PDB file of C-alpha atoms in Angstrom:
ATOM      1  CA  MET A   5      24.931 -31.620  43.391  1.00  0.00           C
ATOM      2  CA  LYS A   6      24.869 -32.084  47.157  1.00  0.00           C
ATOM      3  CA  ASN A   7      27.864 -33.255  49.150  1.00  0.00           C
ATOM      4  CA  LEU A   8      28.603 -36.874  48.259  1.00  0.00           C
ATOM      5  CA  ASN A   9      31.304 -39.388  49.197  1.00  0.00           C
ATOM      6  CA  VAL A  10      33.392 -40.898  46.413  1.00  0.00           C
ATOM      7  CA  ILE A  11      35.823 -43.813  46.676  1.00  0.00           C
ATOM      8  CA  ILE A  12      38.514 -44.388  44.051  1.00  0.00           C
ATOM      9  CA  VAL A  13      40.084 -47.843  43.946  1.00  0.00           C
ATOM     10  CA  ASP A  14      43.235 -48.432  41.870  1.00  0.00           C
ATOM     11  CA  ASP A  15      46.564 -50.078  42.703  1.00  0.00           C
ATOM     12  CA  ALA A  16      48.434 -47.428  40.689  1.00  0.00           C
ATOM     13  CA  LYS A  17      49.005 -44.373  42.896  1.00  0.00           C
ATOM     14  CA  PHE A  18      49.424 -42.187  39.822  1.00  0.00           C
ATOM     15  CA  ILE A  19      45.944 -43.133  38.564  1.00  0.00           C
ATOM     16  CA  CYS A  20      44.365 -42.572  42.001  1.00  0.00           C
ATOM     17  CA  GLU A  21      45.903 -39.107  42.216  1.00  0.00           C
ATOM     18  CA  HIS A  22      44.897 -38.305  38.641  1.00  0.00           C
ATOM     19  CA  VAL A  23      41.269 -39.362  39.147  1.00  0.00           C
ATOM     20  CA  THR A  24      41.094 -37.637  42.549  1.00  0.00           C
ATOM     21  CA  LYS A  25      42.209 -34.370  40.933  1.00  0.00           C
ATOM     22  CA  ILE A  26      39.591 -34.670  38.175  1.00  0.00           C
ATOM     23  CA  VAL A  27      36.757 -35.438  40.614  1.00  0.00           C
ATOM     24  CA  SER A  28      37.777 -32.757  43.124  1.00  0.00           C
ATOM     25  CA  GLU A  29      37.946 -30.068  40.431  1.00  0.00           C
ATOM     26  CA  ALA A  30      34.658 -31.080  38.803  1.00  0.00           C
ATOM     27  CA  PHE A  31      32.778 -31.598  42.087  1.00  0.00           C
ATOM     28  CA  PRO A  32      34.379 -29.333  44.740  1.00  0.00           C
ATOM     29  CA  SER A  33      31.816 -30.251  47.409  1.00  0.00           C
ATOM     30  CA  PHE A  34      32.464 -34.007  47.140  1.00  0.00           C
ATOM     31  CA  THR A  35      34.621 -35.897  49.639  1.00  0.00           C
ATOM     32  CA  VAL A  36      37.055 -38.159  47.797  1.00  0.00           C
ATOM     33  CA  LYS A  37      38.993 -41.071  49.306  1.00  0.00           C
ATOM     34  CA  ALA A  38      41.344 -43.574  47.682  1.00  0.00           C
ATOM     35  CA  ALA A  39      42.158 -47.249  48.211  1.00  0.00           C
ATOM     36  CA  TYR A  40      45.001 -49.098  46.514  1.00  0.00           C
ATOM     37  CA  ASN A  41      43.379 -52.536  46.373  1.00  0.00           C
ATOM     38  CA  GLY A  42      40.031 -54.209  46.982  1.00  0.00           C
ATOM     39  CA  LYS A  43      40.794 -55.145  50.585  1.00  0.00           C
ATOM     40  CA  GLU A  44      41.553 -51.530  51.496  1.00  0.00           C
ATOM     41  CA  ALA A  45      38.360 -50.485  49.733  1.00  0.00           C
ATOM     42  CA  GLN A  46      36.318 -52.989  51.756  1.00  0.00           C
ATOM     43  CA  THR A  47      37.668 -51.569  55.006  1.00  0.00           C
ATOM     44  CA  LEU A  48      36.801 -48.003  53.993  1.00  0.00           C
ATOM     45  CA  MET A  49      33.372 -48.961  52.657  1.00  0.00           C
ATOM     46  CA  LEU A  50      32.458 -50.700  55.925  1.00  0.00           C
ATOM     47  CA  ALA A  51      33.689 -47.793  58.027  1.00  0.00           C
ATOM     48  CA  GLU A  52      31.597 -45.220  56.151  1.00  0.00           C
ATOM     49  CA  THR A  53      29.099 -45.029  53.317  1.00  0.00           C
ATOM     50  CA  PHE A  54      30.073 -43.974  49.797  1.00  0.00           C
ATOM     51  CA  ASP A  55      27.706 -42.668  47.132  1.00  0.00           C
ATOM     52  CA  ILE A  56      29.700 -43.840  44.098  1.00  0.00           C
ATOM     53  CA  VAL A  57      32.570 -46.270  43.479  1.00  0.00           C
ATOM     54  CA  LEU A  58      35.221 -45.741  40.775  1.00  0.00           C
ATOM     55  CA  CYS A  59      37.247 -48.935  40.540  1.00  0.00           C
ATOM     56  CA  ASP A  60      40.043 -50.496  38.497  1.00  0.00           C
ATOM     57  CA  TRP A  61      39.753 -54.132  37.390  1.00  0.00           C
ATOM     58  CA  GLU A  62      43.250 -55.580  37.820  1.00  0.00           C
ATOM     59  CA  MET A  63      44.547 -55.175  41.372  1.00  0.00           C
ATOM     60  CA  PRO A  64      46.492 -57.314  43.871  1.00  0.00           C
ATOM     61  CA  GLN A  65      44.689 -59.084  46.759  1.00  0.00           C
ATOM     62  CA  MET A  66      41.201 -58.453  45.332  1.00  0.00           C
ATOM     63  CA  SER A  67      40.225 -57.556  41.769  1.00  0.00           C
ATOM     64  CA  GLY A  68      37.711 -54.909  40.803  1.00  0.00           C
ATOM     65  CA  LEU A  69      35.277 -57.632  39.752  1.00  0.00           C
ATOM     66  CA  GLU A  70      35.565 -59.359  43.135  1.00  0.00           C
ATOM     67  CA  LEU A  71      35.032 -56.034  44.893  1.00  0.00           C
ATOM     68  CA  LEU A  72      31.974 -55.407  42.703  1.00  0.00           C
ATOM     69  CA  GLN A  73      30.522 -58.800  43.649  1.00  0.00           C
ATOM     70  CA  TRP A  74      31.138 -58.078  47.349  1.00  0.00           C
ATOM     71  CA  THR A  75      29.650 -54.587  47.004  1.00  0.00           C
ATOM     72  CA  ARG A  76      26.414 -55.874  45.522  1.00  0.00           C
ATOM     73  CA  ALA A  77      26.115 -58.370  48.405  1.00  0.00           C
ATOM     74  CA  GLN A  78      26.052 -55.520  50.961  1.00  0.00           C
ATOM     75  CA  ALA A  79      22.609 -54.105  51.747  1.00  0.00           C
ATOM     76  CA  GLN A  80      23.824 -50.488  51.811  1.00  0.00           C
ATOM     77  CA  TYR A  81      25.558 -50.827  48.423  1.00  0.00           C
ATOM     78  CA  LYS A  82      23.056 -52.779  46.335  1.00  0.00           C
ATOM     79  CA  THR A  83      22.122 -49.715  44.267  1.00  0.00           C
ATOM     80  CA  VAL A  84      25.204 -47.516  44.710  1.00  0.00           C
ATOM     81  CA  PRO A  85      26.651 -46.539  41.290  1.00  0.00           C
ATOM     82  CA  TYR A  86      29.732 -48.599  40.450  1.00  0.00           C
ATOM     83  CA  LEU A  87      31.916 -47.403  37.575  1.00  0.00           C
ATOM     84  CA  MET A  88      34.609 -49.802  36.363  1.00  0.00           C
ATOM     85  CA  VAL A  89      37.563 -47.694  35.183  1.00  0.00           C
ATOM     86  CA  THR A  90      40.035 -50.050  33.536  1.00  0.00           C
ATOM     87  CA  SER A  91      42.200 -50.980  30.580  1.00  0.00           C
ATOM     88  CA  ARG A  92      40.273 -54.256  30.308  1.00  0.00           C
ATOM     89  CA  GLY A  93      37.904 -53.415  27.463  1.00  0.00           C
ATOM     90  CA  GLU A  94      37.469 -56.829  25.855  1.00  0.00           C
ATOM     91  CA  ARG A  95      33.898 -58.008  25.356  1.00  0.00           C
ATOM     92  CA  GLU A  96      34.362 -60.914  27.782  1.00  0.00           C
ATOM     93  CA  TYR A  97      35.351 -58.583  30.627  1.00  0.00           C
ATOM     94  CA  VAL A  98      32.523 -56.139  29.931  1.00  0.00           C
ATOM     95  CA  LEU A  99      30.002 -58.981  30.037  1.00  0.00           C
ATOM     96  CA  LYS A 100      31.385 -60.281  33.324  1.00  0.00           C
ATOM     97  CA  ALA A 101      31.128 -56.814  34.849  1.00  0.00           C
ATOM     98  CA  ILE A 102      27.538 -56.357  33.641  1.00  0.00           C
ATOM     99  CA  GLN A 103      26.618 -59.785  34.975  1.00  0.00           C
ATOM    100  CA  ALA A 104      28.069 -58.861  38.385  1.00  0.00           C
ATOM    101  CA  GLY A 105      26.029 -55.640  38.553  1.00  0.00           C
ATOM    102  CA  VAL A 106      28.277 -52.871  37.257  1.00  0.00           C
ATOM    103  CA  ASN A 107      26.476 -49.647  36.322  1.00  0.00           C
ATOM    104  CA  ASP A 108      28.881 -48.389  33.680  1.00  0.00           C
ATOM    105  CA  TYR A 109      32.314 -48.936  32.178  1.00  0.00           C
ATOM    106  CA  LEU A 110      35.099 -46.480  31.273  1.00  0.00           C
ATOM    107  CA  GLY A 111      38.172 -47.673  29.398  1.00  0.00           C
ATOM    108  CA  LYS A 112      41.686 -46.390  30.043  1.00  0.00           C
ATOM    109  CA  PRO A 113      43.031 -44.085  28.864  1.00  0.00           C
ATOM    110  CA  PHE A 114      40.196 -41.584  29.308  1.00  0.00           C
ATOM    111  CA  THR A 115      39.761 -37.821  29.331  1.00  0.00           C
ATOM    112  CA  SER A 116      38.604 -35.716  32.255  1.00  0.00           C
ATOM    113  CA  GLU A 117      35.428 -34.893  30.336  1.00  0.00           C
ATOM    114  CA  GLN A 118      34.608 -38.569  29.782  1.00  0.00           C
ATOM    115  CA  LEU A 119      34.978 -39.388  33.477  1.00  0.00           C
ATOM    116  CA  VAL A 120      32.908 -36.413  34.625  1.00  0.00           C
ATOM    117  CA  GLN A 121      30.147 -37.200  32.114  1.00  0.00           C
ATOM    118  CA  LYS A 122      29.976 -40.827  33.303  1.00  0.00           C
ATOM    119  CA  MET A 123      29.744 -39.705  36.934  1.00  0.00           C
ATOM    120  CA  GLN A 124      27.041 -37.135  36.207  1.00  0.00           C
ATOM    121  CA  LYS A 125      25.017 -39.744  34.365  1.00  0.00           C
ATOM    122  CA  LEU A 126      25.347 -42.298  37.167  1.00  0.00           C
ATOM    123  CA  LEU A 127      24.635 -39.883  39.997  1.00  0.00           C
ATOM    124  CA  GLY A 128      21.516 -38.753  38.170  1.00  0.00           C
ATOM    125  CA  LYS A 129      20.292 -42.357  38.386  1.00  0.00           C
ATOM    126  CA  LYS A 130      21.635 -43.038  41.855  1.00  0.00           C
ATOM    127  CA  SER A 131      18.543 -44.830  43.155  1.00  0.00           C
ATOM    128  CA  VAL A 132      18.228 -47.174  40.175  1.00  0.00           C
ATOM    129  CA  ALA A 133      19.391 -50.740  40.741  1.00  0.00           C
ATOM    130  CA  PRO A 134      21.545 -52.525  38.132  1.00  0.00           C
ATOM    131  CA  ASN A 135      19.410 -53.791  35.224  1.00  0.00           C
ATOM    132  CA  THR A 136      18.684 -57.471  35.899  1.00  0.00           C
ATOM    133  CA  VAL A 137      17.614 -58.033  32.286  1.00  0.00           C
ATOM    134  CA  LYS A 138      20.985 -56.804  31.032  1.00  0.00           C
ATOM    135  CA  GLN A 139      22.708 -58.997  33.613  1.00  0.00           C
ATOM    136  CA  ALA A 140      20.848 -62.075  32.388  1.00  0.00           C
ATOM    137  CA  GLN A 141      21.622 -61.234  28.755  1.00  0.00           C
ATOM    138  CA  ALA A 142      25.289 -60.729  29.599  1.00  0.00           C
ATOM    139  CA  ALA A 143      25.406 -64.111  31.366  1.00  0.00           C
ATOM    140  CA  LYS A 144      23.987 -65.867  28.276  1.00  0.00           C
ATOM    141  CA  MET A 145      26.343 -64.051  25.900  1.00  0.00           C
ATOM    142  CA  LEU A 146      29.337 -64.814  28.119  1.00  0.00           C
ATOM    143  CA  GLU A 147      28.392 -68.493  28.276  1.00  0.00           C
ATOM    144  CA  ALA A 148      28.060 -68.608  24.482  1.00  0.00           C
ATOM    145  CA  GLU A 149      31.466 -66.967  24.010  1.00  0.00           C
ATOM    146  CA  GLN A 150      33.139 -69.360  26.437  1.00  0.00           C
ATOM    147  CA  LYS A 151      31.686 -72.333  24.540  1.00  0.00           C
ATOM    148  CA  LYS A 152      32.923 -70.845  21.288  1.00  0.00           C
ATOM    149  CA  GLU A 153      36.422 -70.373  22.743  1.00  0.00           C
ATOM    150  CA  ALA A 154      36.484 -74.029  23.783  1.00  0.00           C
ATOM    151  CA  VAL A 155      36.294 -75.160  20.147  1.00  0.00           C
ATOM    152  CA  THR A 156      38.061 -72.240  18.453  1.00  0.00           C
ATOM    153  CA  PRO A 157      41.885 -72.200  18.250  1.00  0.00           C
ATOM    154  CA  LYS A 158      43.670 -69.335  19.924  1.00  0.00           C
ATOM    155  CA  ASN A 159      44.794 -66.419  17.818  1.00  0.00           C
ATOM    156  CA  MET A 160      47.859 -66.994  15.696  1.00  0.00           C
ATOM    157  CA  PRO A 161      51.074 -65.925  17.416  1.00  0.00           C
ATOM    158  CA  LYS A 162      51.935 -62.245  17.021  1.00  0.00           C
ATOM    159  CA  PRO A 163      55.401 -61.027  16.012  1.00  0.00           C
ATOM    160  CA  LYS A 164      57.692 -60.493  18.990  1.00  0.00           C
ATOM    161  CA  GLY A 165      58.156 -56.923  20.125  1.00  0.00           C
ATOM    162  CA  LEU A 166      54.847 -55.444  18.930  1.00  0.00           C
ATOM    163  CA  ALA A 167      52.461 -53.444  21.091  1.00  0.00           C
ATOM    164  CA  HIS A 168      49.497 -51.115  21.063  1.00  0.00           C
ATOM    165  CA  LEU A 169      49.731 -47.766  22.814  1.00  0.00           C
ATOM    166  CA  ARG A 170      46.417 -46.197  23.836  1.00  0.00           C
ATOM    167  CA  VAL A 171      46.400 -42.479  24.601  1.00  0.00           C
ATOM    168  CA  ARG A 172      43.193 -40.422  24.860  1.00  0.00           C
ATOM    169  CA  ASP A 173      40.988 -41.765  22.046  1.00  0.00           C
ATOM    170  CA  GLN A 174      43.894 -42.860  19.839  1.00  0.00           C
ATOM    171  CA  VAL A 175      45.480 -46.293  19.407  1.00  0.00           C
ATOM    172  CA  TYR A 176      49.031 -46.418  18.050  1.00  0.00           C
ATOM    173  CA  LYS A 177      50.519 -49.581  16.602  1.00  0.00           C
ATOM    174  CA  CYS A 178      54.138 -49.677  17.672  1.00  0.00           C
ATOM    175  CA  ALA A 179      57.306 -51.735  17.927  1.00  0.00           C
ATOM    176  CA  ILE A 180      59.133 -52.093  21.225  1.00  0.00           C
ATOM    177  CA  LYS A 181      62.678 -50.736  21.177  1.00  0.00           C
ATOM    178  CA  ASP A 182      63.490 -51.145  24.878  1.00  0.00           C
ATOM    179  CA  LEU A 183      61.666 -52.331  27.954  1.00  0.00           C
ATOM    180  CA  SER A 184      62.127 -52.380  31.730  1.00  0.00           C
ATOM    181  CA  LEU A 185      59.896 -52.557  34.784  1.00  0.00           C
ATOM    182  CA  LYS A 186      60.012 -48.750  34.935  1.00  0.00           C
ATOM    183  CA  ASP A 187      59.398 -47.710  31.350  1.00  0.00           C
ATOM    184  CA  VAL A 188      58.836 -48.800  27.754  1.00  0.00           C
ATOM    185  CA  LEU A 189      60.378 -47.215  24.661  1.00  0.00           C
ATOM    186  CA  VAL A 190      58.374 -47.769  21.482  1.00  0.00           C
ATOM    187  CA  VAL A 191      58.546 -46.469  17.926  1.00  0.00           C
ATOM    188  CA  VAL A 192      55.478 -45.446  15.894  1.00  0.00           C
ATOM    189  CA  LYS A 193      55.006 -44.341  12.310  1.00  0.00           C
ATOM    190  CA  ASN A 194      54.954 -40.569  11.862  1.00  0.00           C
ATOM    191  CA  ASP A 195      51.472 -39.743  10.574  1.00  0.00           C
ATOM    192  CA  GLY A 196      51.448 -36.260  12.108  1.00  0.00           C
ATOM    193  CA  ASN A 197      49.268 -37.308  15.028  1.00  0.00           C
ATOM    194  CA  PHE A 198      51.162 -37.553  18.337  1.00  0.00           C
ATOM    195  CA  PRO A 199      50.244 -37.934  22.002  1.00  0.00           C
ATOM    196  CA  GLN A 200      51.304 -35.202  24.414  1.00  0.00           C
ATOM    197  CA  ILE A 201      53.835 -35.263  27.236  1.00  0.00           C
ATOM    198  CA  LEU A 202      52.201 -36.438  30.513  1.00  0.00           C
ATOM    199  CA  ASP A 203      49.166 -37.894  28.728  1.00  0.00           C
ATOM    200  CA  GLN A 204      47.736 -40.897  30.572  1.00  0.00           C
ATOM    201  CA  ALA A 205      48.524 -44.057  28.579  1.00  0.00           C
ATOM    202  CA  VAL A 206      47.926 -47.800  28.477  1.00  0.00           C
ATOM    203  CA  ILE A 207      50.312 -50.101  26.632  1.00  0.00           C
ATOM    204  CA  ASP A 208      49.304 -53.604  25.527  1.00  0.00           C
ATOM    205  CA  ILE A 209      52.379 -55.752  24.867  1.00  0.00           C
ATOM    206  CA  GLU A 210      52.065 -58.883  22.752  1.00  0.00           C
ATOM    207  CA  GLN A 211      54.108 -61.980  23.557  1.00  0.00           C
ATOM    208  CA  LEU A 212      55.472 -64.330  20.925  1.00  0.00           C
ATOM    209  CA  SER A 213      52.889 -66.893  22.058  1.00  0.00           C
ATOM    210  CA  GLY A 214      50.084 -64.528  21.167  1.00  0.00           C
ATOM    211  CA  ASP A 215      49.068 -63.996  24.794  1.00  0.00           C
ATOM    212  CA  SER A 216      48.962 -60.372  25.909  1.00  0.00           C
ATOM    213  CA  VAL A 217      51.103 -59.292  28.810  1.00  0.00           C
ATOM    214  CA  ALA A 218      48.869 -57.699  31.482  1.00  0.00           C
ATOM    215  CA  ARG A 219      47.985 -54.253  30.231  1.00  0.00           C
ATOM    216  CA  VAL A 220      50.270 -51.711  31.845  1.00  0.00           C
ATOM    217  CA  ASN A 221      49.285 -48.197  32.886  1.00  0.00           C
ATOM    218  CA  GLY A 222      51.593 -45.228  32.567  1.00  0.00           C
ATOM    219  CA  TYR A 223      52.049 -41.765  31.126  1.00  0.00           C
ATOM    220  CA  VAL A 224      53.910 -40.329  28.141  1.00  0.00           C
ATOM    221  CA  GLN A 225      57.320 -39.231  29.378  1.00  0.00           C
ATOM    222  CA  MET A 226      59.154 -38.438  26.151  1.00  0.00           C
ATOM    223  CA  LEU A 227      58.602 -37.839  22.427  1.00  0.00           C
ATOM    224  CA  GLN A 228      61.587 -37.887  20.071  1.00  0.00           C
ATOM    225  CA  ALA A 229      62.218 -38.042  16.338  1.00  0.00           C
ATOM    226  CA  ALA A 230      63.673 -41.470  15.548  1.00  0.00           C
ATOM    227  CA  GLU A 231      65.839 -39.928  12.821  1.00  0.00           C
ATOM    228  CA  PRO A 232      67.823 -36.647  12.931  1.00  0.00           C
ATOM    229  CA  ARG A 233      65.615 -34.940  10.346  1.00  0.00           C
ATOM    230  CA  ILE A 234      62.504 -32.764  10.422  1.00  0.00           C
ATOM    231  CA  ASP A 235      60.530 -35.246   8.327  1.00  0.00           C
ATOM    232  CA  SER A 236      61.504 -38.307  10.378  1.00  0.00           C
ATOM    233  CA  ALA A 237      59.380 -41.264   9.260  1.00  0.00           C
ATOM    234  CA  PHE A 238      59.171 -42.608  12.806  1.00  0.00           C
ATOM    235  CA  ILE A 239      58.741 -41.205  16.319  1.00  0.00           C
ATOM    236  CA  ASN A 240      60.118 -42.636  19.572  1.00  0.00           C
ATOM    237  CA  ILE A 241      57.719 -42.555  22.517  1.00  0.00           C
ATOM    238  CA  LYS A 242      58.838 -43.328  26.053  1.00  0.00           C
ATOM    239  CA  VAL A 243      56.114 -44.392  28.477  1.00  0.00           C
ATOM    240  CA  ALA A 244      56.831 -44.334  32.224  1.00  0.00           C
ATOM    241  CA  LEU A 245      55.027 -47.204  33.971  1.00  0.00           C
ATOM    242  CA  VAL A 246      53.014 -46.603  37.149  1.00  0.00           C
ATOM    243  CA  ASP A 247      51.473 -49.989  37.986  1.00  0.00           C
ATOM    244  CA  ASP A 248      52.346 -51.588  41.339  1.00  0.00           C
ATOM    245  CA  ASP A 249      50.462 -54.860  40.780  1.00  0.00           C
ATOM    246  CA  PRO A 250      52.858 -57.764  41.577  1.00  0.00           C
ATOM    247  CA  ASP A 251      51.110 -60.044  39.063  1.00  0.00           C
ATOM    248  CA  LYS A 252      51.558 -57.522  36.259  1.00  0.00           C
ATOM    249  CA  MET A 253      55.196 -57.020  37.186  1.00  0.00           C
ATOM    250  CA  ALA A 254      55.752 -60.800  37.220  1.00  0.00           C
ATOM    251  CA  HIS A 255      54.286 -61.108  33.715  1.00  0.00           C
ATOM    252  CA  LEU A 256      56.330 -58.169  32.535  1.00  0.00           C
ATOM    253  CA  SER A 257      59.539 -59.583  34.049  1.00  0.00           C
ATOM    254  CA  LYS A 258      58.937 -62.877  32.279  1.00  0.00           C
ATOM    255  CA  TYR A 259      58.401 -61.089  28.994  1.00  0.00           C
ATOM    256  CA  ILE A 260      61.547 -58.979  29.430  1.00  0.00           C
ATOM    257  CA  ALA A 261      63.577 -62.135  30.078  1.00  0.00           C
ATOM    258  CA  SER A 262      62.147 -63.772  26.949  1.00  0.00           C
ATOM    259  CA  VAL A 263      63.244 -60.972  24.612  1.00  0.00           C
ATOM    260  CA  ARG A 264      66.765 -60.420  25.958  1.00  0.00           C
TER     261      ARG A 264
END
């Protein structure tokens, strides 16, 4: 591929550096720049032209969805590929992104191969505008879901201290053993399938009310047998947190206070 400009937008410095490394190694001729929130991205995108946007959803000052809406309102970016790279994989969020003109969606955590494949696919269709038919369908589906939510009770409260840990293409049900703004220690059942040290991870923590704490990005820092035996029934996993979003940290602080 010819020389292209790529912008990566994510409030977590660790994620920006990780994605930059993947893109630079896969596409050595590309110029890659990073922004740590939507406002910074706007400034960069007005100063120069980018050929593809890789953006997180949840960020301070301006979300990825708001940046997407602004991007599609700019003449020079109406057809530029926009890839939403985020831990927000619920149907409602996907529909909102499609409605706003996103080209594709990649859920965290992801592999290098998955990201590169998405980029290759999008850059091969660089001149194609977002599908207006899909946008209209997404708008109708989103409206129907919102009406359904208005008459459907919220999910029953989940037990306190439970979470889901997502690493690569695996989802681990786990119990929280300890929690701070810097890391989370969870325990999972030993089924012989473990993540690896330094794997990118997303942890979804459930509150007693049933509402999820903002999904937190991190990486696997430690694996440890929960019992001093070779056939330990459980494994401790420590996840170092890398998010800098003040809103996420506020939610997390509130949760920590509620369980101590």
